Coordinates of C-alpha atoms in Angstrom, one line a residue:
M1 CA -69.5 -52.5 -33.7
S2 CA -68.1 -50.3 -36.3
G3 CA -70.3 -49.6 -39.6
K4 CA -69.2 -50.2 -43.3
L5 CA -68.1 -48.2 -45.9
Y6 CA -69.1 -48.5 -49.8
G7 CA -67.2 -46.4 -52.1
V8 CA -70.2 -46.8 -55.2
G9 CA -69.5 -46.2 -58.8
L10 CA -72.3 -44.4 -60.3
G11 CA -71.4 -44.6 -63.9
P12 CA -71.5 -41.6 -66.2
G13 CA -74.3 -40.1 -65.2
D14 CA -77.6 -41.9 -66.7
P15 CA -79.1 -43.7 -63.8
N16 CA -79.9 -46.5 -65.5
L17 CA -76.3 -47.6 -66.1
L18 CA -76.0 -48.2 -62.0
T19 CA -74.9 -51.8 -61.4
V20 CA -77.1 -53.9 -59.3
A21 CA -74.4 -53.9 -56.4
A22 CA -74.2 -50.3 -56.6
V23 CA -78.5 -49.6 -56.3
K24 CA -78.3 -52.3 -53.6
A25 CA -75.8 -50.2 -51.3
I26 CA -77.1 -46.9 -52.0
S27 CA -80.4 -48.0 -50.9
E28 CA -79.9 -50.1 -48.1
A29 CA -77.1 -47.2 -46.5
D30 CA -78.0 -45.4 -43.3
V31 CA -75.6 -42.3 -44.6
I32 CA -75.4 -41.0 -48.3
A33 CA -72.5 -38.9 -48.9
Y34 CA -71.4 -37.0 -51.8
H35 CA -68.8 -34.2 -52.4
C36 CA -69.7 -31.1 -54.1
A37 CA -68.7 -27.4 -54.6
R38 CA -69.8 -24.3 -52.4
H39 CA -73.2 -24.2 -54.6
G40 CA -74.2 -27.1 -52.9
R41 CA -75.5 -29.0 -56.0
S42 CA -74.0 -32.7 -56.9
I43 CA -74.3 -34.3 -59.8
A44 CA -73.6 -37.7 -58.0
R45 CA -76.4 -37.2 -55.7
S46 CA -78.6 -36.6 -59.3
I47 CA -77.8 -40.0 -60.7
A48 CA -78.3 -41.6 -57.3
A49 CA -81.7 -39.8 -56.5
P50 CA -83.9 -42.5 -57.9
Y51 CA -82.5 -45.1 -55.4
L52 CA -82.3 -43.3 -52.0
R53 CA -85.0 -43.4 -49.5
E54 CA -86.8 -41.6 -46.7
G55 CA -84.7 -41.4 -43.6
Q56 CA -81.3 -41.9 -45.2
I57 CA -78.7 -39.5 -43.5
E58 CA -77.3 -37.1 -46.1
E59 CA -73.7 -35.9 -45.5
R60 CA -72.7 -33.0 -48.0
L61 CA -68.8 -32.9 -48.4
M62 CA -68.6 -29.1 -49.4
Y63 CA -65.1 -28.5 -51.5
P64 CA -63.8 -25.2 -49.6
L65 CA -62.3 -24.2 -53.3
T66 CA -62.0 -25.5 -56.8
V67 CA -59.7 -23.7 -58.8
E68 CA -59.7 -20.2 -57.0
T69 CA -56.8 -19.3 -55.1
T70 CA -56.6 -19.7 -51.0
D71 CA -55.1 -17.7 -48.2
H72 CA -54.3 -21.4 -46.5
P73 CA -50.8 -21.5 -44.9
G74 CA -50.4 -25.0 -47.0
G75 CA -51.4 -23.2 -50.4
Y76 CA -54.4 -24.9 -52.4
R77 CA -52.9 -28.6 -51.5
G78 CA -52.9 -28.0 -47.9
A79 CA -56.2 -26.4 -48.1
L80 CA -57.4 -29.7 -49.7
D81 CA -55.7 -32.3 -47.5
D82 CA -57.4 -30.1 -44.0
F83 CA -60.9 -30.8 -46.0
Y84 CA -60.5 -34.5 -46.7
A85 CA -59.2 -34.8 -43.1
E86 CA -62.4 -33.1 -41.9
A87 CA -64.8 -35.1 -44.2
A88 CA -62.9 -38.2 -43.6
A89 CA -63.7 -37.5 -39.7
T90 CA -67.3 -36.7 -40.3
L91 CA -67.4 -40.3 -42.1
A92 CA -65.6 -41.9 -39.5
A93 CA -68.0 -40.7 -36.8
H94 CA -70.9 -42.3 -38.6
L95 CA -68.9 -45.4 -38.9
D96 CA -67.9 -45.2 -35.2
A97 CA -71.7 -45.2 -34.7
G98 CA -72.3 -48.3 -36.6
R99 CA -73.9 -47.0 -39.5
T100 CA -73.4 -47.9 -43.2
V101 CA -72.0 -45.1 -45.1
A102 CA -72.3 -45.1 -49.1
V103 CA -69.8 -42.4 -50.5
L104 CA -71.2 -41.6 -53.9
A105 CA -68.7 -41.0 -56.9
E106 CA -69.6 -40.4 -60.6
G107 CA -67.9 -42.7 -62.7
D108 CA -66.0 -45.2 -61.0
P109 CA -64.5 -44.4 -57.4
F110 CA -61.0 -45.2 -58.0
F111 CA -60.7 -43.3 -61.7
Y112 CA -59.9 -39.6 -61.0
G113 CA -62.8 -39.7 -58.3
S114 CA -62.9 -38.1 -55.0
Y115 CA -63.9 -40.9 -53.2
Q116 CA -60.1 -42.2 -53.3
H117 CA -59.1 -39.6 -50.5
M118 CA -61.8 -41.0 -48.2
H119 CA -60.4 -44.5 -48.9
K120 CA -57.0 -43.6 -48.1
R121 CA -58.1 -42.1 -44.9
L122 CA -60.6 -44.9 -43.5
A123 CA -60.2 -48.5 -45.5
D124 CA -57.0 -49.4 -43.2
R125 CA -59.8 -49.1 -39.9
Y126 CA -63.4 -49.8 -41.4
D127 CA -64.9 -52.8 -43.2
T128 CA -64.8 -51.4 -47.0
T129 CA -66.1 -52.3 -49.9
V130 CA -65.6 -50.4 -53.2
I131 CA -68.1 -51.1 -56.3
P132 CA -66.6 -50.1 -59.5
G133 CA -68.7 -48.0 -62.2
V134 CA -68.9 -47.4 -66.0
T135 CA -65.8 -44.9 -66.3
S136 CA -66.5 -41.9 -68.9
I137 CA -64.0 -43.3 -71.0
S138 CA -66.4 -46.1 -71.7
A139 CA -69.2 -44.0 -72.1
A140 CA -67.6 -41.7 -74.3
A141 CA -66.6 -44.7 -76.6
A142 CA -70.2 -45.7 -76.4
R143 CA -71.7 -42.7 -77.6
L144 CA -69.4 -42.1 -80.2
G145 CA -70.0 -45.6 -81.7
E146 CA -66.3 -45.9 -82.2
P147 CA -63.9 -49.0 -80.6
L148 CA -61.3 -47.4 -78.4
C149 CA -58.8 -50.3 -78.7
E150 CA -58.3 -53.6 -80.9
D151 CA -56.1 -56.1 -81.6
K152 CA -52.4 -55.1 -79.9
E153 CA -53.3 -51.1 -79.3
T154 CA -53.1 -49.5 -76.1
L155 CA -55.2 -46.8 -74.5
T156 CA -53.5 -43.8 -73.3
V157 CA -55.1 -41.9 -70.4
I158 CA -54.0 -38.4 -70.0
P159 CA -55.1 -35.4 -67.7
G160 CA -55.8 -32.4 -69.9
T161 CA -53.8 -30.5 -66.8
L162 CA -50.4 -31.4 -68.0
D163 CA -48.1 -29.2 -69.5
E164 CA -48.8 -28.6 -73.3
D165 CA -45.3 -30.2 -74.3
E166 CA -46.3 -33.2 -72.2
L167 CA -49.5 -33.4 -73.4
T168 CA -47.9 -33.2 -77.1
A169 CA -45.4 -36.4 -76.1
R170 CA -48.0 -38.6 -75.0
L171 CA -50.4 -37.8 -77.5
A172 CA -48.0 -38.4 -80.3
A173 CA -46.6 -41.5 -79.0
A174 CA -50.3 -42.9 -78.1
D175 CA -52.4 -45.7 -80.5
S176 CA -55.8 -44.6 -78.7
A177 CA -56.2 -42.3 -76.4
V178 CA -58.5 -40.2 -74.0
V179 CA -57.8 -36.7 -72.4
M180 CA -59.7 -35.9 -69.1
K181 CA -60.5 -32.8 -67.4
L182 CA -61.2 -30.2 -70.4
G183 CA -63.0 -27.4 -69.6
R184 CA -60.2 -24.7 -69.1
T185 CA -57.5 -26.8 -70.6
F186 CA -59.4 -27.4 -73.8
T187 CA -57.3 -24.8 -75.9
K188 CA -54.1 -26.1 -74.5
V189 CA -55.3 -29.7 -75.3
R190 CA -56.4 -28.8 -78.8
T191 CA -52.8 -27.3 -79.3
A192 CA -51.2 -30.6 -78.1
L193 CA -53.2 -32.4 -80.5
E194 CA -52.7 -30.6 -83.6
S195 CA -48.6 -30.4 -82.8
S196 CA -48.8 -34.1 -82.6
G197 CA -50.9 -34.7 -85.9
R198 CA -53.9 -36.1 -84.4
L199 CA -56.2 -33.4 -84.5
D200 CA -58.0 -34.7 -87.1
D201 CA -58.7 -37.8 -85.5
A202 CA -60.0 -36.3 -82.1
H203 CA -63.4 -36.4 -81.4
Y204 CA -65.4 -34.7 -78.6
V205 CA -67.6 -35.9 -76.2
E206 CA -69.8 -33.4 -73.6
R207 CA -72.0 -35.0 -70.7
A208 CA -72.2 -38.3 -72.0
F209 CA -75.2 -40.0 -71.0
M210 CA -76.5 -37.1 -68.9
A211 CA -78.5 -33.8 -70.0
G212 CA -76.9 -31.5 -72.2
E213 CA -74.7 -34.3 -74.3
R214 CA -72.4 -33.3 -76.9
T215 CA -70.4 -35.0 -79.5
G216 CA -68.5 -33.8 -82.6
R217 CA -64.9 -33.4 -84.2
L218 CA -62.9 -31.8 -81.4
A219 CA -61.5 -29.3 -84.3
E220 CA -64.9 -27.8 -84.6
I221 CA -65.8 -27.0 -80.8
D222 CA -65.8 -23.6 -79.3
P223 CA -63.3 -23.5 -76.3
E224 CA -65.8 -21.2 -74.8
T225 CA -68.2 -23.6 -74.9
V226 CA -66.5 -26.8 -73.1
P227 CA -67.1 -27.8 -69.4
Y228 CA -65.2 -29.8 -67.2
F229 CA -67.3 -32.7 -67.9
S230 CA -66.0 -33.7 -71.4
V231 CA -63.4 -35.4 -73.1
A232 CA -61.1 -35.8 -76.1
V233 CA -61.1 -39.3 -77.6
L234 CA -58.5 -40.6 -80.0
P235 CA -60.6 -44.0 -81.1
S236 CA -59.0 -47.0 -82.5
R237 CA -57.6 -46.6 -85.7
V238 CA -57.9 -50.2 -87.2
E239 CA -59.7 -50.4 -90.2
T240 CA -60.5 -46.7 -90.4
E241 CA -61.0 -45.3 -93.2
P242 CA -57.6 -43.9 -95.1
A243 CA -57.7 -40.0 -95.4
E244 CA -57.4 -38.9 -99.1
A245 CA -53.8 -38.9 -100.0
P246 CA -52.5 -35.1 -100.0
E247 CA -50.0 -34.3 -103.6
H248 CA -46.7 -34.9 -101.2
G249 CA -46.5 -36.9 -98.3
E250 CA -43.2 -36.8 -96.3
V251 CA -40.3 -39.2 -94.8
V252 CA -39.1 -39.2 -91.2
V253 CA -36.1 -41.1 -90.3
V254 CA -36.4 -42.5 -87.2
G255 CA -33.8 -43.3 -84.4
T256 CA -35.2 -46.8 -82.6
G257 CA -32.1 -46.2 -80.2
P258 CA -29.7 -49.8 -79.7
A259 CA -32.1 -52.1 -78.8
G260 CA -35.8 -51.0 -79.9
A261 CA -39.1 -49.8 -77.6
P262 CA -37.6 -49.3 -74.0
W263 CA -34.9 -46.4 -76.0
L264 CA -37.5 -44.7 -78.1
T265 CA -38.1 -41.1 -77.5
P266 CA -41.7 -40.0 -77.3
E267 CA -41.7 -38.1 -80.7
S268 CA -40.2 -41.5 -82.7
R269 CA -43.0 -43.3 -81.2
G270 CA -45.3 -40.6 -82.3
A271 CA -44.0 -40.9 -86.0
L272 CA -43.5 -44.7 -86.1
A273 CA -47.5 -45.0 -85.1
N274 CA -48.4 -42.3 -87.2
C275 CA -47.0 -43.2 -90.6
D276 CA -48.5 -45.0 -93.6
D277 CA -45.6 -47.0 -94.4
L278 CA -42.2 -48.2 -92.6
V279 CA -39.0 -48.7 -95.0
G280 CA -36.0 -50.0 -93.1
Y281 CA -33.3 -52.7 -92.8
T282 CA -35.3 -55.9 -91.7
T283 CA -33.9 -56.3 -88.2
Y284 CA -34.4 -52.8 -87.6
L285 CA -38.7 -53.1 -88.5
D286 CA -38.2 -56.1 -86.1
R287 CA -38.2 -53.8 -83.5
V288 CA -41.4 -51.9 -84.3
P289 CA -44.7 -53.1 -83.2
A290 CA -46.9 -54.0 -86.2
R291 CA -49.9 -52.0 -86.9
P292 CA -52.8 -53.3 -89.1
W293 CA -53.1 -49.6 -91.3
Q294 CA -49.1 -49.9 -91.8
R295 CA -47.1 -51.4 -94.8
R296 CA -43.9 -52.7 -93.8
H297 CA -40.9 -52.7 -96.7
G298 CA -38.0 -54.3 -95.1
S299 CA -34.8 -55.0 -97.0
D300 CA -31.1 -55.8 -96.7
N301 CA -28.5 -53.6 -94.9
K302 CA -26.5 -53.0 -97.8
V303 CA -29.2 -51.1 -100.2
E304 CA -29.0 -47.3 -98.2
S305 CA -29.6 -45.6 -101.2
E306 CA -32.0 -47.7 -103.0
R307 CA -34.1 -47.8 -99.5
A308 CA -33.9 -43.6 -99.4
E309 CA -35.0 -43.4 -102.9
F310 CA -38.0 -45.9 -102.8
A311 CA -38.8 -44.1 -99.3
L312 CA -39.0 -40.9 -101.1
D313 CA -41.1 -41.9 -103.8
L314 CA -43.8 -43.5 -101.7
A315 CA -43.7 -39.9 -100.0
R316 CA -44.1 -38.5 -103.8
R317 CA -47.2 -40.5 -104.1
G318 CA -48.7 -38.7 -100.8
R319 CA -47.6 -41.3 -98.3
R320 CA -46.3 -40.7 -94.8
V321 CA -43.0 -42.6 -94.5
A322 CA -40.9 -43.4 -91.6
V323 CA -37.2 -44.8 -92.3
V324 CA -36.3 -46.6 -89.5
S325 CA -33.0 -46.7 -88.3
G326 CA -30.8 -48.0 -85.6
G327 CA -29.3 -45.9 -82.7
D328 CA -29.5 -42.2 -83.9
P329 CA -30.1 -42.0 -88.0
G330 CA -27.2 -39.4 -88.1
V331 CA -24.6 -41.1 -86.5
F332 CA -23.2 -44.1 -89.1
A333 CA -27.0 -44.9 -90.0
M334 CA -29.7 -43.9 -92.7
A335 CA -30.3 -39.9 -92.2
T336 CA -27.1 -39.2 -94.4
A337 CA -28.5 -41.7 -97.4
V338 CA -32.0 -40.0 -97.2
L339 CA -30.9 -36.6 -97.2
E340 CA -28.6 -37.1 -99.9
V341 CA -31.1 -38.9 -102.4
A342 CA -33.6 -36.3 -100.9
C343 CA -31.6 -33.3 -102.6
E344 CA -32.0 -34.9 -105.9
E345 CA -34.5 -32.3 -108.2
R346 CA -37.2 -34.7 -108.4
Y347 CA -37.4 -35.2 -104.6
A348 CA -36.9 -31.3 -103.9
D349 CA -40.3 -30.5 -102.9
I350 CA -40.7 -33.8 -100.5
P351 CA -40.4 -32.9 -97.0
V352 CA -37.8 -34.6 -94.8
R353 CA -37.2 -34.8 -90.9
V354 CA -34.7 -36.9 -88.8
L355 CA -35.8 -37.6 -85.2
P356 CA -32.6 -38.3 -83.0
G357 CA -32.3 -41.5 -80.9
V358 CA -29.9 -43.0 -78.1
T359 CA -26.7 -44.0 -80.1
A360 CA -24.7 -47.3 -79.4
A361 CA -22.0 -44.8 -77.7
N362 CA -24.2 -43.1 -75.4
A363 CA -26.1 -46.7 -74.5
A364 CA -22.7 -48.3 -74.0
A365 CA -21.2 -45.3 -72.2
A366 CA -24.3 -45.5 -70.0
K367 CA -24.3 -49.4 -69.0
A368 CA -20.3 -48.9 -68.1
G369 CA -20.8 -45.5 -66.3
A370 CA -19.6 -42.3 -67.7
P371 CA -16.4 -42.9 -70.2
L372 CA -17.9 -39.9 -72.2
G373 CA -17.6 -37.7 -69.4
H374 CA -14.9 -35.6 -71.2
D375 CA -13.9 -34.8 -75.1
Y376 CA -14.5 -37.7 -77.1
A377 CA -14.1 -38.7 -80.7
T378 CA -16.4 -41.2 -82.6
I379 CA -14.9 -43.3 -85.7
S380 CA -16.3 -46.4 -87.7
L381 CA -13.2 -49.0 -88.0
S382 CA -15.4 -50.2 -91.3
D383 CA -13.3 -49.5 -94.4
R384 CA -15.6 -50.6 -96.7
L385 CA -16.8 -46.9 -97.4
K386 CA -13.6 -45.5 -96.7
P387 CA -9.7 -46.9 -96.8
W388 CA -8.0 -47.9 -93.7
E389 CA -5.4 -45.2 -94.4
V390 CA -7.9 -42.7 -93.7
I391 CA -9.1 -44.6 -90.6
A392 CA -5.8 -44.8 -89.2
E393 CA -4.9 -41.1 -89.4
R394 CA -7.9 -40.3 -87.9
L395 CA -7.0 -42.8 -84.9
H396 CA -3.4 -41.4 -84.6
A397 CA -4.9 -37.8 -84.3
A398 CA -7.7 -38.8 -81.6
A399 CA -5.1 -40.6 -79.8
A400 CA -2.4 -37.9 -80.0
A401 CA -5.3 -35.5 -78.7
D402 CA -5.8 -37.9 -75.6
L403 CA -9.7 -37.9 -76.9
V404 CA -11.9 -40.9 -75.6
V405 CA -12.8 -42.4 -78.6
A406 CA -15.7 -44.7 -79.5
L407 CA -15.1 -47.3 -82.2
Y408 CA -18.1 -48.6 -84.3
N409 CA -18.1 -51.4 -86.6
P410 CA -14.9 -52.6 -85.4
G411 CA -14.9 -56.0 -86.3
S412 CA -17.0 -58.6 -88.7
K413 CA -16.5 -61.8 -90.2
S414 CA -14.8 -60.4 -93.2
R415 CA -12.6 -57.7 -90.8
T416 CA -10.7 -59.4 -88.2
W417 CA -7.6 -57.6 -88.0
Q418 CA -8.7 -54.0 -87.4
V419 CA -9.3 -54.0 -83.7
A420 CA -5.8 -55.6 -82.9
K421 CA -4.1 -52.9 -85.1
A422 CA -6.4 -50.3 -83.5
R423 CA -5.1 -51.8 -80.0
E424 CA -1.4 -51.4 -81.2
L425 CA -1.9 -47.7 -82.5
F426 CA -3.3 -46.7 -79.0
L427 CA -0.6 -48.3 -77.2
E428 CA 1.7 -45.9 -78.9
H429 CA -0.3 -43.0 -76.9
R430 CA -1.8 -44.8 -74.0
A431 CA -0.9 -46.7 -71.3
P432 CA -1.6 -50.6 -71.0
D433 CA -3.8 -50.3 -68.2
T434 CA -6.1 -47.9 -69.9
P435 CA -9.8 -48.9 -69.6
V436 CA -11.6 -50.0 -72.4
V437 CA -15.4 -50.5 -72.5
V438 CA -16.5 -53.5 -74.6
A439 CA -20.0 -53.4 -75.0
R440 CA -21.8 -56.0 -77.1
D441 CA -25.9 -56.2 -77.6
V442 CA -26.4 -53.5 -75.2
G443 CA -30.5 -53.4 -74.5
G444 CA -30.7 -56.8 -75.8
P445 CA -30.9 -60.5 -74.7
E446 CA -27.2 -60.9 -75.3
E447 CA -26.1 -57.7 -73.7
S448 CA -22.3 -57.9 -72.3
V449 CA -20.6 -54.8 -70.6
R450 CA -17.4 -55.4 -69.5
V451 CA -14.3 -52.8 -68.5
V452 CA -10.8 -54.2 -69.5
R453 CA -7.4 -52.9 -69.8
L454 CA -6.2 -51.5 -73.4
T455 CA -3.6 -54.2 -73.7
D456 CA -6.0 -57.0 -72.7
L457 CA -8.4 -56.3 -75.3
D458 CA -8.9 -59.3 -77.2
P459 CA -9.9 -59.0 -81.0
A460 CA -11.7 -62.5 -81.0
V461 CA -14.5 -61.1 -78.7
V462 CA -15.4 -58.1 -81.0
D463 CA -17.9 -58.5 -83.7
M464 CA -20.3 -56.1 -85.6
R465 CA -22.8 -56.1 -82.5
T466 CA -19.6 -54.7 -80.5
L467 CA -18.9 -51.1 -79.7
L468 CA -15.6 -50.1 -78.1
I469 CA -15.0 -47.1 -76.1
I470 CA -10.9 -46.7 -75.4
G471 CA -10.4 -44.2 -72.5
S472 CA -8.1 -41.2 -72.3
S473 CA -5.2 -41.0 -70.3
Q474 CA -7.7 -39.5 -67.5
T475 CA -10.2 -42.3 -67.7
Q476 CA -10.4 -44.2 -64.5
A477 CA -11.8 -47.6 -63.6
A478 CA -13.0 -49.2 -60.5
T479 CA -14.5 -51.9 -58.7
R480 CA -17.8 -51.1 -56.5
G481 CA -18.5 -53.1 -53.3
T482 CA -20.7 -55.1 -55.9
G483 CA -18.4 -56.4 -58.0
T484 CA -19.3 -54.2 -60.8
T485 CA -16.1 -52.6 -62.9
I486 CA -17.2 -48.7 -63.9
A487 CA -15.2 -46.5 -65.8
W488 CA -15.5 -42.8 -66.0
T489 CA -13.5 -40.0 -67.4
P490 CA -13.4 -36.8 -65.1
R491 CA -14.8 -33.5 -66.6
R492 CA -11.4 -31.7 -65.2
Y493 CA -8.2 -31.9 -66.7
P494 CA -4.8 -31.1 -65.8
E495 CA -3.6 -28.0 -66.5
T496 CA -0.6 -28.0 -68.4
R497 CA 2.5 -25.6 -68.3

């Protein structure tokens, strides 16, 4: 009869933080297995030492390498795969002999733990129990005396081995975060924290609940003194003391994409999370999660200049302000209004940044296929800010140039004739069966994306939540086996002679 396999979580380092189940499994096991480097010492064994008994078999699973290079034909990964296979075979021999095997794992066995490699190779063949342990994350928070998450905050766990730009993006977008595996990655992680604007929030914890424990502000830590067993912590920001306001804050204009959270870039997420005030049209503000430390200033959609001035005044008082815009803020949206007001002398010293977002045209095109695959123009049909004569002239020019045209703001309750007029104008230059994408509420609960012929475009189904893409002479449409009609514009254009 086969023995039983235990994956035993030991917690962060203090033997008193083992669970009762872990102590029982260790003390009753026939075989105690633990991973170690070539020096043979094992932190896991030292944690479990008070609960070991005489007569137990000990299996040191010694790594052939840690971070150094190897001449193994499969490289670093190949060398480790061979090691894991050999280690699993060693444990399997004990299990086949009917022995109970406890594999020790610092922290939790399934949280960046070496045990998981044994589990993948053995758990489907032997009776297996995994005993969870206190993670280094929980230990670090306890030592700092800082809550990790409150209310609707999320926690992001990041390995420091990621590339610097990936670290920066994830840190910028995080509410709370813990960066694991510092050591040699510390300088890179520190740079990423600084680039993401989070360095002042970052704490450092080394060897929590172990001998040599150290905590402090991460910005003050000497990189040459940082071991592998350390983490960076960005704790909860709920009820934190606000930093002293600088003489001037900043304004960042953020595009939320067509429908909110799934369309946000990491940079935009970070900007929205790290600001003091949110300013914007109420409908767009509702797309942004409410955070206890932020103030929200909603307004009507028709007061763009006033909204921009309000945001800049807040920044002049030292606030970090996000002006929230739908889609991309530079496409028929808030970036123009903010920059226009920011050029007034009284706001000359206020930093203003514009962060891009997924445009309505790009979102609609992606849902329909690839109608913007070649040259295209973007035109707003709204005559509220420019006369219809200018719009008609531009439509004629784009149609005559055989451009695909994305039409924003095609209709509203007060503007009911512009779509019919645009259709009439395009039919002077396009075949009646030219594909037209009719996209409404892309990314929203009422999303509808259809491809119709130009001659069949019905103005009655078009409103302010609709975007139209009128194809060129080369745009094609086809109904695939799924029953879905797609549209695309080839990248090659026929030669003219």
